[in-house]
Short mmCIF file of C-alpha atoms in Angstrom, two decimals:
data_model
loop_
_atom_site.label_atom_id
_atom_site.label_comp_id
_atom_site.label_asym_id
_atom_site.label_seq_id
_atom_site.Cartn_x
_atom_site.Cartn_y
_atom_site.Cartn_z
CA MET S 1 37.85 107.09 45.85
CA ALA S 2 39.61 105.82 48.94
CA ASP S 3 36.62 105.72 51.22
CA PHE S 4 34.19 103.75 49.23
CA TYR S 5 33.60 100.15 50.09
CA ASP S 6 31.73 97.87 47.77
CA SER S 7 31.87 94.21 48.64
CA ALA S 8 31.12 93.31 45.03
CA TYR S 9 34.28 95.02 43.84
CA ALA S 10 36.58 94.12 46.70
CA PRO S 11 39.62 92.42 45.19
CA MET S 12 40.56 88.85 45.98
CA PRO S 13 42.29 88.72 49.36
CA ILE S 14 45.50 87.46 47.76
CA VAL S 15 45.82 90.83 45.97
CA GLY S 16 43.82 93.11 48.24
CA GLU S 17 45.87 92.21 51.26
CA PHE S 18 48.99 93.60 49.55
CA GLN S 19 47.29 96.89 48.74
CA ASP S 20 45.93 97.28 52.24
CA LEU S 21 49.22 96.43 53.87
CA TRP S 22 50.72 99.31 51.93
CA ARG S 23 47.89 101.65 52.91
CA TYR S 24 48.39 100.79 56.56
CA ARG S 25 52.17 101.08 56.51
CA SER S 26 52.25 103.78 59.17
CA LEU S 27 50.36 101.48 61.51
CA LEU S 28 52.89 98.77 60.75
CA THR S 29 55.82 101.03 61.66
CA LEU S 30 54.10 102.17 64.81
CA LEU S 31 53.34 98.64 65.95
CA VAL S 32 56.92 97.53 65.32
CA VAL S 33 58.32 100.45 67.32
CA ASN S 34 55.88 99.80 70.12
CA SER S 35 56.60 96.10 70.26
CA LEU S 36 60.24 97.02 70.86
CA LYS S 37 59.27 99.54 73.51
CA THR S 38 56.96 97.27 75.47
CA ARG S 39 59.28 94.31 75.48
CA TYR S 40 61.86 95.93 77.72
CA LYS S 41 59.81 98.70 79.23
CA ARG S 42 60.01 97.44 82.76
CA SER S 43 63.65 96.34 82.64
CA PHE S 44 66.59 98.37 83.78
CA PHE S 45 68.82 97.76 80.76
CA GLY S 46 65.98 98.16 78.30
CA LEU S 47 66.86 97.70 74.67
CA ALA S 48 70.44 96.81 75.61
CA TRP S 49 69.13 93.31 76.29
CA THR S 50 68.95 92.76 72.56
CA LEU S 51 72.72 93.19 72.59
CA PHE S 52 73.38 91.12 75.71
CA ASN S 53 71.20 88.16 74.85
CA PRO S 54 73.13 86.90 71.81
CA LEU S 55 76.40 87.66 73.58
CA ILE S 56 75.43 85.55 76.57
CA GLN S 57 74.26 82.70 74.34
CA MET S 58 77.45 82.97 72.32
CA ALA S 59 79.64 83.03 75.41
CA VAL S 60 78.02 79.87 76.79
CA LEU S 61 78.40 78.01 73.51
CA ALA S 62 81.94 79.27 73.06
CA ILE S 63 82.95 78.07 76.51
CA ALA S 64 81.28 74.73 75.94
CA PHE S 65 82.39 73.99 72.40
CA SER S 66 85.46 76.08 71.58
CA SER S 67 87.88 73.33 72.49
CA ILE S 68 85.93 70.68 70.56
CA PHE S 69 85.77 72.65 67.33
CA ARG S 70 89.12 74.38 67.70
CA GLY S 71 90.67 72.41 64.85
CA ALA S 72 87.77 72.92 62.44
CA LEU S 73 86.80 76.51 63.14
CA ILE S 74 89.16 79.35 63.88
CA ARG S 75 87.72 82.15 65.98
CA TYR S 76 84.74 80.01 66.91
CA PRO S 77 82.82 82.85 68.68
CA VAL S 78 82.51 84.73 65.37
CA TYR S 79 81.20 81.62 63.65
CA VAL S 80 78.68 80.79 66.31
CA LEU S 81 77.50 84.36 66.89
CA ALA S 82 76.84 84.95 63.19
CA GLY S 83 74.89 81.69 63.11
CA LEU S 84 72.92 82.50 66.24
CA ILE S 85 71.91 85.93 64.94
CA CYS S 86 70.26 84.28 61.94
CA TRP S 87 68.75 81.48 63.91
CA ASN S 88 67.33 83.72 66.62
CA PHE S 89 65.80 85.98 64.02
CA PHE S 90 64.08 83.08 62.33
CA VAL S 91 62.71 81.57 65.54
CA GLN S 92 61.66 84.85 67.10
CA ALA S 93 59.92 86.13 64.01
CA THR S 94 57.93 82.96 63.47
CA THR S 95 56.90 82.24 67.06
CA HIS S 96 56.28 85.89 67.87
CA SER S 97 53.93 86.22 64.93
CA MET S 98 51.69 83.44 66.22
CA ASN S 99 51.43 85.31 69.51
CA THR S 100 50.82 88.76 68.07
CA LEU S 101 48.04 87.42 65.90
CA VAL S 102 46.34 86.15 69.00
CA TRP S 103 46.97 89.51 70.70
CA GLY S 104 45.43 91.28 67.75
CA SER S 105 42.43 89.00 67.58
CA GLY S 106 40.39 91.31 69.82
CA LEU S 107 40.91 94.06 67.29
CA LEU S 108 40.40 91.97 64.19
CA LYS S 109 36.90 91.15 65.35
CA ARG S 110 35.91 94.78 65.57
CA ILE S 111 37.72 96.81 63.03
CA TYR S 112 39.17 96.27 59.62
CA MET S 113 42.90 96.23 59.14
CA PRO S 114 45.14 94.08 56.99
CA ARG S 115 45.32 90.86 58.91
CA THR S 116 48.83 90.04 57.76
CA ILE S 117 50.02 93.12 59.61
CA PHE S 118 50.61 91.15 62.79
CA VAL S 119 52.93 88.76 61.03
CA PHE S 120 54.96 91.61 59.61
CA VAL S 121 55.12 93.35 62.97
CA ALA S 122 56.86 90.23 64.29
CA VAL S 123 59.21 90.05 61.31
CA GLY S 124 59.98 93.78 61.49
CA ASN S 125 60.68 93.49 65.19
CA GLY S 126 63.03 90.58 64.46
CA LEU S 127 64.81 92.54 61.76
CA ILE S 128 65.54 95.38 64.15
CA ASN S 129 66.87 92.96 66.72
CA LEU S 130 69.02 91.40 64.01
CA CYS S 131 70.47 94.78 63.08
CA LEU S 132 71.18 95.58 66.71
CA ALA S 133 72.84 92.21 67.16
CA MET S 134 75.32 93.15 64.45
CA VAL S 135 76.93 95.51 66.97
CA PRO S 136 78.16 92.80 69.34
CA LEU S 137 79.15 90.73 66.31
CA LEU S 138 81.35 93.53 64.98
CA LEU S 139 82.81 94.10 68.43
CA ILE S 140 83.71 90.43 68.78
CA MET S 141 85.24 90.44 65.31
CA LEU S 142 87.35 93.47 66.13
CA ALA S 143 88.37 92.05 69.47
CA MET S 144 89.42 88.73 67.94
CA GLY S 145 91.06 90.29 64.91
CA HIS S 146 88.69 88.69 62.41
CA PRO S 147 89.06 90.47 59.06
CA LEU S 148 86.19 92.56 57.68
CA TYR S 149 85.82 91.15 54.20
CA ALA S 150 84.61 92.99 51.13
CA ALA S 151 81.98 90.27 50.77
CA TRP S 152 79.98 92.02 53.50
CA TRP S 153 78.08 93.84 50.80
CA PHE S 154 76.13 90.65 50.31
CA VAL S 155 74.85 90.55 53.90
CA PRO S 156 71.78 92.77 53.25
CA VAL S 157 70.76 90.49 50.38
CA ALA S 158 71.08 87.48 52.64
CA VAL S 159 69.04 89.21 55.35
CA PHE S 160 66.36 90.09 52.83
CA LEU S 161 66.04 86.50 51.66
CA LEU S 162 66.05 85.24 55.22
CA ALA S 163 63.30 87.72 56.15
CA LEU S 164 61.25 86.65 53.14
CA PHE S 165 61.57 83.02 54.14
CA ALA S 166 60.76 83.76 57.77
CA SER S 167 57.68 85.77 56.71
CA GLY S 168 56.44 82.85 54.65
CA VAL S 169 56.86 80.37 57.49
CA ALA S 170 55.35 82.87 59.93
CA LEU S 171 52.26 83.37 57.76
CA LEU S 172 51.82 79.63 57.43
CA VAL S 173 52.21 78.73 61.09
CA SER S 174 50.14 81.71 62.25
CA ILE S 175 47.13 80.79 60.17
CA LEU S 176 47.52 77.13 61.18
CA ALA S 177 47.69 78.19 64.82
CA VAL S 178 44.31 79.88 64.49
CA PHE S 179 42.66 76.72 63.25
CA PHE S 180 44.61 74.12 65.19
CA GLY S 181 45.41 74.71 68.83
CA ASP S 182 48.40 72.38 68.93
CA THR S 183 50.30 74.16 66.18
CA VAL S 184 52.25 76.22 68.69
CA ASP S 185 53.53 73.17 70.55
CA ILE S 186 54.27 71.16 67.44
CA TYR S 187 56.13 74.08 65.96
CA GLN S 188 58.21 74.58 69.06
CA ALA S 189 59.21 70.93 69.10
CA LEU S 190 60.09 71.02 65.41
CA VAL S 191 62.17 74.15 65.79
CA GLN S 192 64.02 72.62 68.71
CA ALA S 193 64.87 69.59 66.62
CA LEU S 194 65.81 71.71 63.66
CA PHE S 195 68.28 73.64 65.78
CA PHE S 196 70.32 70.54 66.42
CA ILE S 197 70.34 69.26 62.86
CA THR S 198 71.25 72.67 61.44
CA PRO S 199 74.90 73.62 61.66
CA VAL S 200 74.46 76.72 63.76
CA MET S 201 76.91 75.97 66.52
CA TYR S 202 78.99 73.22 64.90
CA PRO S 203 80.81 72.96 61.56
CA LYS S 204 78.72 71.28 58.92
CA ASP S 205 81.43 68.71 58.13
CA ILE S 206 80.87 66.88 61.39
CA LEU S 207 77.50 65.60 60.21
CA PRO S 208 77.88 62.06 58.88
CA GLN S 209 78.21 61.92 55.11
CA ARG S 210 75.03 59.92 54.72
CA TYR S 211 73.02 62.89 56.04
CA ALA S 212 74.56 65.31 53.58
CA TRP S 213 71.39 65.19 51.48
CA PHE S 214 69.47 66.51 54.41
CA LEU S 215 71.71 69.54 54.69
CA GLU S 216 71.11 70.21 51.03
CA LEU S 217 67.39 70.19 51.68
CA ASN S 218 67.45 72.21 54.88
CA PRO S 219 66.35 75.72 53.90
CA VAL S 220 67.41 77.30 57.17
CA HIS S 221 70.92 75.98 56.66
CA ARG S 222 70.95 77.33 53.12
CA LEU S 223 69.85 80.80 54.14
CA LEU S 224 72.10 80.85 57.17
CA GLU S 225 75.14 80.07 55.04
CA LEU S 226 74.22 82.93 52.74
CA PHE S 227 74.56 85.21 55.73
CA ARG S 228 77.53 83.62 57.42
CA SER S 229 79.84 82.91 54.49
CA PRO S 230 80.53 86.54 53.59
CA ILE S 231 81.11 87.42 57.23
CA TYR S 232 83.07 84.42 58.39
CA LEU S 233 84.78 83.13 55.25
CA GLY S 234 84.81 86.34 53.26
CA ARG S 235 83.29 84.81 50.15
CA LEU S 236 79.86 84.33 48.65
CA PRO S 237 78.32 80.90 48.33
CA ASP S 238 78.36 79.63 44.74
CA ASP S 239 75.62 80.72 42.37
CA ALA S 240 73.67 77.49 42.65
CA ALA S 241 73.54 77.82 46.41
CA ILE S 242 72.33 81.40 46.17
CA LEU S 243 69.65 80.45 43.68
CA THR S 244 68.44 77.54 45.78
CA ALA S 245 68.24 79.75 48.85
CA ALA S 246 66.36 82.43 46.91
CA ALA S 247 63.97 79.80 45.55
CA TRP S 248 63.26 78.62 49.09
CA ALA S 249 62.68 82.16 50.25
CA PHE S 250 60.29 83.13 47.49
CA GLY S 251 58.60 79.73 47.51
CA ALA S 252 57.97 79.85 51.25
CA PHE S 253 56.69 83.39 51.04
CA LEU S 254 54.25 82.62 48.25
CA LEU S 255 53.02 79.49 49.98
CA GLY S 256 52.53 81.33 53.27
CA TRP S 257 50.84 84.27 51.57
CA TRP S 258 48.52 82.02 49.64
CA ALA S 259 47.56 79.95 52.68
CA PHE S 260 47.01 82.97 54.90
CA THR S 261 44.97 85.05 52.49
CA ARG S 262 42.89 82.05 51.47
CA LYS S 263 41.57 81.74 55.01
CA VAL S 264 41.76 85.38 55.96
CA ASP S 265 38.05 86.06 55.77
CA GLU S 266 37.31 83.37 58.30
CA LEU S 267 39.66 84.86 60.87
CA ALA S 268 37.14 87.24 62.40
CA TYR S 269 34.98 84.40 63.67
CA ARG S 270 37.54 81.63 64.12
CA ILE S 271 40.17 83.32 66.25
CA MET D 1 39.82 113.52 45.66
CA ASN D 2 39.85 111.16 48.54
CA SER D 3 39.04 113.71 51.19
CA PRO D 4 35.89 112.77 53.04
CA THR D 5 32.90 114.81 52.03
CA GLY D 6 30.89 114.31 55.18
CA SER D 7 27.91 116.47 54.47
CA SER D 8 27.39 115.66 50.83
CA PRO D 9 23.83 116.66 50.04
CA ARG D 10 23.18 113.82 47.62
CA GLN D 11 20.39 111.59 48.74
CA ASP D 12 22.00 108.31 47.81
CA PRO D 13 22.07 106.07 50.83
CA VAL D 14 25.34 106.03 52.73
CA ILE D 15 24.93 102.37 53.42
CA ARG D 16 23.19 99.99 51.12
CA LEU D 17 22.81 96.32 51.88
CA GLU D 18 21.32 94.19 49.15
CA ASP D 19 20.27 90.68 50.06
CA VAL D 20 23.26 90.25 52.31
CA SER D 21 23.94 86.93 53.93
CA VAL D 22 26.77 85.79 56.12
CA VAL D 23 27.44 82.14 56.64
CA TYR D 24 29.75 80.95 59.37
CA ARG D 25 31.33 77.69 58.44
CA ILE D 26 32.35 75.95 61.61
CA PRO D 27 33.39 72.31 62.03
CA LYS D 28 30.68 70.36 63.84
CA GLU D 29 32.94 69.38 66.67
CA ARG D 30 35.83 71.59 67.48
CA ILE D 31 38.72 69.59 66.06
CA ILE D 32 41.88 71.08 67.36
CA SER D 33 44.53 68.51 66.73
CA PHE D 34 46.19 67.76 63.43
CA LYS D 35 45.98 64.04 64.04
CA GLU D 36 42.25 64.10 64.46
CA TYR D 37 41.89 66.39 61.51
CA ALA D 38 44.00 64.17 59.29
CA ILE D 39 42.13 61.03 60.28
CA ARG D 40 38.76 62.61 59.72
CA TRP D 41 39.85 64.22 56.51
CA LEU D 42 40.95 60.85 55.16
CA LYS D 43 37.65 59.32 56.16
CA GLY D 44 35.84 62.25 54.63
CA GLN D 45 34.20 62.89 57.95
CA ILE D 46 34.73 66.56 58.43
CA ALA D 47 31.28 67.94 58.74
CA PHE D 48 30.70 71.62 58.86
CA ASP D 49 27.84 73.39 60.43
CA GLU D 50 26.72 76.18 58.23
CA PHE D 51 25.30 78.82 60.43
CA LYS D 52 23.48 81.64 58.73
CA ALA D 53 24.13 84.69 60.84
CA LEU D 54 22.52 87.00 58.31
CA ASP D 55 19.99 85.83 55.78
CA GLY D 56 18.90 88.06 52.95
CA VAL D 57 19.19 91.39 54.69
CA SER D 58 18.44 94.46 52.63
CA LEU D 59 18.68 97.91 54.16
CA ASP D 60 19.27 101.46 53.01
CA ILE D 61 20.59 103.93 55.51
CA GLN D 62 20.48 107.60 54.57
CA PRO D 63 23.10 110.23 55.28
CA GLY D 64 22.68 111.79 58.69
CA GLU D 65 20.45 109.07 59.98
CA VAL D 66 20.78 107.57 63.41
CA PHE D 67 19.82 104.00 62.82
CA GLY D 68 19.17 101.54 65.60
CA ILE D 69 19.40 97.77 65.39
CA ILE D 70 17.43 95.79 67.90
CA GLY D 71 16.59 92.15 68.42
CA PRO D 72 17.24 89.23 70.73
CA ASN D 73 20.68 87.77 71.36
CA GLY D 74 22.02 85.86 68.39
CA ALA D 75 19.83 87.72 65.94
CA GLY D 76 22.81 88.87 63.91
CA LYS D 77 23.09 92.44 65.17
CA SER D 78 26.82 92.38 65.77
CA THR D 79 27.40 90.46 62.58
CA LEU D 80 25.63 93.22 60.70
CA LEU D 81 27.94 95.81 62.21
CA LYS D 82 30.94 93.68 61.30
CA VAL D 83 29.83 93.49 57.72
CA LEU D 84 29.55 97.28 57.64
CA ALA D 85 32.98 97.68 59.17
CA ARG D 86 34.53 95.28 56.61
CA VAL D 87 35.55 92.89 59.33
CA LEU D 88 33.43 90.19 57.75
CA ARG D 89 33.01 89.70 54.06
CA PRO D 90 29.43 88.86 53.13
CA SER D 91 28.99 85.34 51.77
CA GLY D 92 26.25 86.57 49.50
CA GLY D 93 24.71 89.81 48.40
CA ARG D 94 26.35 93.18 48.24
CA VAL D 95 27.40 95.81 50.74
CA ARG D 96 28.16 99.37 49.77
CA VAL D 97 29.36 102.01 52.18
CA ARG D 98 30.24 105.56 51.22
CA GLY D 99 32.81 107.06 53.54
CA ARG D 100 34.99 106.11 56.43
CA VAL D 101 33.51 103.72 58.94
CA ALA D 102 34.79 104.14 62.47
CA PRO D 103 33.68 101.74 65.14
CA LEU D 104 33.56 102.83 68.72
CA LEU D 105 35.96 100.26 70.10
CA GLU D 106 35.13 98.41 73.23
CA LEU D 107 37.03 98.98 76.41
CA GLY D 108 40.72 98.83 75.81
CA ALA D 109 40.62 97.00 72.47
CA GLY D 110 43.80 98.00 70.73
CA PHE D 111 45.32 99.49 73.80
CA ASP D 112 48.62 98.32 75.17
CA MET D 113 48.64 98.53 78.93
CA GLU D 114 52.42 98.88 79.13
CA LEU D 115 52.53 101.96 76.95
CA THR D 116 51.64 105.48 77.95
CA GLY D 117 48.36 107.18 77.15
CA ARG D 118 50.15 109.31 74.56
CA GLU D 119 51.62 106.31 72.76
CA ASN D 120 48.30 104.54 72.82
CA VAL D 121 46.53 107.52 71.28
CA PHE D 122 48.83 107.28 68.30
CA ILE D 123 48.43 103.52 67.90
CA ASN D 124 44.69 103.66 68.22
CA GLY D 125 44.48 106.51 65.75
CA ALA D 126 46.54 104.54 63.26
CA ILE D 127 44.33 101.50 63.79
CA LEU D 128 41.38 103.69 62.90
CA GLY D 129 43.16 104.60 59.69
CA GLN D 130 44.13 108.13 60.66
CA ARG D 131 47.36 109.76 59.60
CA ARG D 132 50.06 110.53 62.12
CA GLU D 133 50.09 114.26 61.35
CA ASP D 134 46.33 114.46 61.82
CA ILE D 135 46.55 112.79 65.19
CA ALA D 136 49.42 115.04 66.26
CA SER D 137 47.56 118.19 65.34
CA ARG D 138 44.46 117.15 67.26
CA PHE D 139 46.27 115.59 70.16
CA ASP D 140 45.76 118.36 72.73
CA GLY D 141 42.07 118.77 72.13
CA LEU D 142 41.59 115.04 72.31
CA VAL D 143 43.36 114.74 75.64
CA ASP D 144 41.37 117.60 77.08
CA PHE D 145 38.12 116.05 75.95
CA ALA D 146 39.05 112.86 77.77
CA GLY D 147 40.07 114.93 80.77
CA LEU D 148 43.36 113.09 81.11
CA ARG D 149 45.90 115.86 80.66
CA SER D 150 47.88 115.07 83.82
CA PHE D 151 47.95 111.31 83.21
CA ILE D 152 48.77 111.19 79.52
CA ASP D 153 52.43 110.23 79.95
CA MET D 154 51.79 107.48 82.44
CA PRO D 155 51.45 103.82 81.46
CA LEU D 156 47.91 102.76 80.77
CA ARG D 157 48.03 100.06 83.42
CA THR D 158 47.91 102.84 86.02
CA TYR D 159 44.60 104.13 84.65
CA SER D 160 41.21 103.20 86.00
CA THR D 161 38.79 101.37 83.74
CA GLY D 162 36.76 104.51 83.23
CA MET D 163 39.84 106.49 82.26
CA VAL D 164 40.77 103.91 79.64
CA ALA D 165 37.24 104.01 78.28
CA ARG D 166 37.30 107.80 78.09
CA LEU D 167 40.57 107.79 76.23
CA GLY D 168 39.25 105.18 73.80
CA PHE D 169 36.08 107.11 73.16
CA SER D 170 37.97 110.33 72.57
CA VAL D 171 40.30 108.77 70.02
CA ALA D 172 37.53 107.00 68.18
CA THR D 173 35.35 110.06 67.88
CA ASP D 174 37.99 112.72 67.45
CA ILE D 175 37.82 112.83 63.70
CA LEU D 176 34.37 112.92 62.29
CA PRO D 177 33.75 109.66 60.47
CA GLU D 178 31.04 109.44 57.84
CA VAL D 179 29.70 106.37 59.54
CA LEU D 180 29.99 105.72 63.24
CA VAL D 181 29.30 102.19 64.32
CA VAL D 182 28.38 101.76 67.96
CA ASP D 183 28.04 98.36 69.57
CA GLU D 184 26.64 98.93 73.04
CA VAL D 185 29.49 100.97 74.37
CA LEU D 186 27.58 104.08 75.27
CA SER D 187 27.18 102.74 78.75
CA VAL D 188 30.84 103.10 79.76
CA GLY D 189 32.32 105.65 82.10
CA ASP D 190 30.67 107.61 84.87
CA ALA D 191 27.51 109.68 84.51
CA ALA D 192 29.37 112.85 83.59
CA PHE D 193 31.26 111.13 80.82
CA GLN D 194 28.14 109.39 79.52
CA LYS D 195 26.56 112.76 79.17
CA LYS D 196 29.59 114.03 77.29
CA ALA D 197 29.53 110.96 75.07
CA ALA D 198 25.85 111.35 74.29
CA ALA D 199 26.50 114.99 73.48
CA ARG D 200 29.26 114.03 71.10
CA VAL D 201 27.09 111.48 69.35
CA ALA D 202 24.51 114.23 68.96
CA GLN D 203 27.22 116.52 67.65
CA PHE D 204 28.11 113.90 65.06
CA ARG D 205 24.51 113.58 64.06
CA ASP D 206 24.21 117.33 63.67
CA ALA D 207 27.38 117.43 61.62
CA GLY D 208 25.83 115.01 59.20
CA ALA D 209 27.44 111.73 60.23
CA THR D 210 25.51 108.55 59.95
CA ILE D 211 25.32 106.48 63.09
CA VAL D 212 24.44 102.84 63.30
CA LEU D 213 24.00 101.56 66.79
CA VAL D 214 23.16 98.30 68.41
CA ALA D 215 21.46 98.57 71.75
CA HIS D 216 19.47 96.51 74.18
CA ASP D 217 18.25 99.66 75.88
CA LEU D 218 15.07 100.15 73.90
CA ASP D 219 14.32 103.51 75.48
CA ALA D 220 17.64 104.81 74.28
CA VAL D 221 16.82 103.58 70.76
CA CYS D 222 13.48 105.41 70.83
CA ARG D 223 15.16 108.54 72.09
CA MET D 224 18.19 108.65 69.83
CA CYS D 225 17.30 106.91 66.60
CA HIS D 226 15.30 108.08 63.63
CA ARG D 227 14.74 104.64 62.28
CA ALA D 228 15.40 101.14 63.46
CA ALA D 229 15.54 97.61 62.18
CA TRP D 230 14.44 94.59 64.13
CA LEU D 231 16.53 91.54 63.44
CA SER D 232 15.52 88.02 64.31
CA GLY D 233 17.33 84.88 63.28
CA GLY D 234 19.42 86.77 60.78
CA ARG D 235 16.42 88.24 59.01
CA VAL D 236 14.87 91.68 59.06
CA LYS D 237 11.52 91.45 60.82
CA ALA D 238 10.67 95.11 60.54
CA VAL D 239 12.19 98.39 59.46
CA GLY D 240 10.75 101.81 60.04
CA PRO D 241 10.51 104.73 62.44
CA ALA D 242 12.30 103.76 65.63
CA LYS D 243 9.29 104.03 67.94
CA GLU D 244 7.06 101.83 65.79
CA VAL D 245 9.67 99.13 65.38
CA VAL D 246 10.45 99.14 69.08
CA HIS D 247 6.76 98.83 69.97
CA GLU D 248 6.26 96.00 67.56
CA TYR D 249 9.29 94.23 69.02
CA GLN D 250 8.11 94.79 72.59
CA ARG D 251 4.77 93.24 71.79
CA THR D 252 6.38 89.92 70.82
CA VAL D 253 8.74 89.91 73.76
CA ALA D 254 6.08 90.70 76.33
#
């Protein structure tokens, strides 16, 4: 019976949260759609901003760095735009989820709903932006004569793994943000630093050899390459690289899920 | 199988609380930085205050009952409602609720001011666990009840407070829930709407819904409720016919 609640038989949050997220999937869709609507509601160009934003960022970086990386990277705008699409998705999904959880706190105190829903609203919103950002990417590729490789089939897999990883990080930082007020600031500083030590806008070979180990360990770099290689180079990363990236994605998701659901019952009075 | 059977004639209680306790575990001082937390954690100095918001509460609430909860501030009234609504998991004891629990949300909770009334109706309905098709089929009646037909496609930020409250009340009470949980929100809106709201609560009662309400207005409790419970310090001081419990409570306050 769907409408029978017995606290003695309520499943552990780590399982129950999954079931409830599925039961509330129409709410999830609705909240994702609405988060897209509200974001640009008052602006003249509306949703088109999702297309302009990465283009503007890309243009600035291309003007600034094209000449420096000309030797290393042909058609630099394609390289940097593909990288930025991934990076922006990761940052937006994780920071946005901290904010939506706070937005939802008024509701969480009064009515039951799966508490992870706010994290997945942020990730879903990011995924739609990512898909929209593929349009300017394709346009730039066509304009610059960059070939459309067969390896593109792998892009959805890469996006899935990236989304899984981002969800894990988002769950972790969101629950931390509830309990520790300075999480938001620390996270922003960390992300800022990570941007410069991740080869988003520069070729990875320019990092000194003695930091190569760090690149190996950097999960964002791993997942980003999974996305960018098929588009930019036309080939998949080797199997080991794919497996490592997948391990990061699943590992982060499980860790985030575990941490979030472990504390989920305290949310209603700690938010 | 899972369709609500609102007026089931069985006399099992709709809500049964057995020895329910809720403990809030809150750090003694509000530690909000990692550094502090880490230092204290290493020293083993993180002390938690265990605050018992509910302590061994047992209650049975019958189908169709209007049940009032009274008591001073901090007695655990709202916590009790949260336990019923599944927002809080009891730390001890057992809670059983048959049927859908719908809270009457406070002003604007769950509303997005940038979106139109129409869009907000659908979000709020989904938050209350209703299906999209159900909301769509009842949409017109709901808007008419709120009296907002000509404003429904305008952003909510252009509404007055009372209009927002009316919309919220209409959504929350549009589909008959088995259990309606009311936390002092019957005092919103103008006199005409209050009358409408009271009428709808009565309509729910007549249709067999169970209503649990928290109120500071003791007269209203006497008037509307069959039975009441008096909470104090997380414990039940008295349960019984609403008038008797209210009188007993008034004697200690006076």
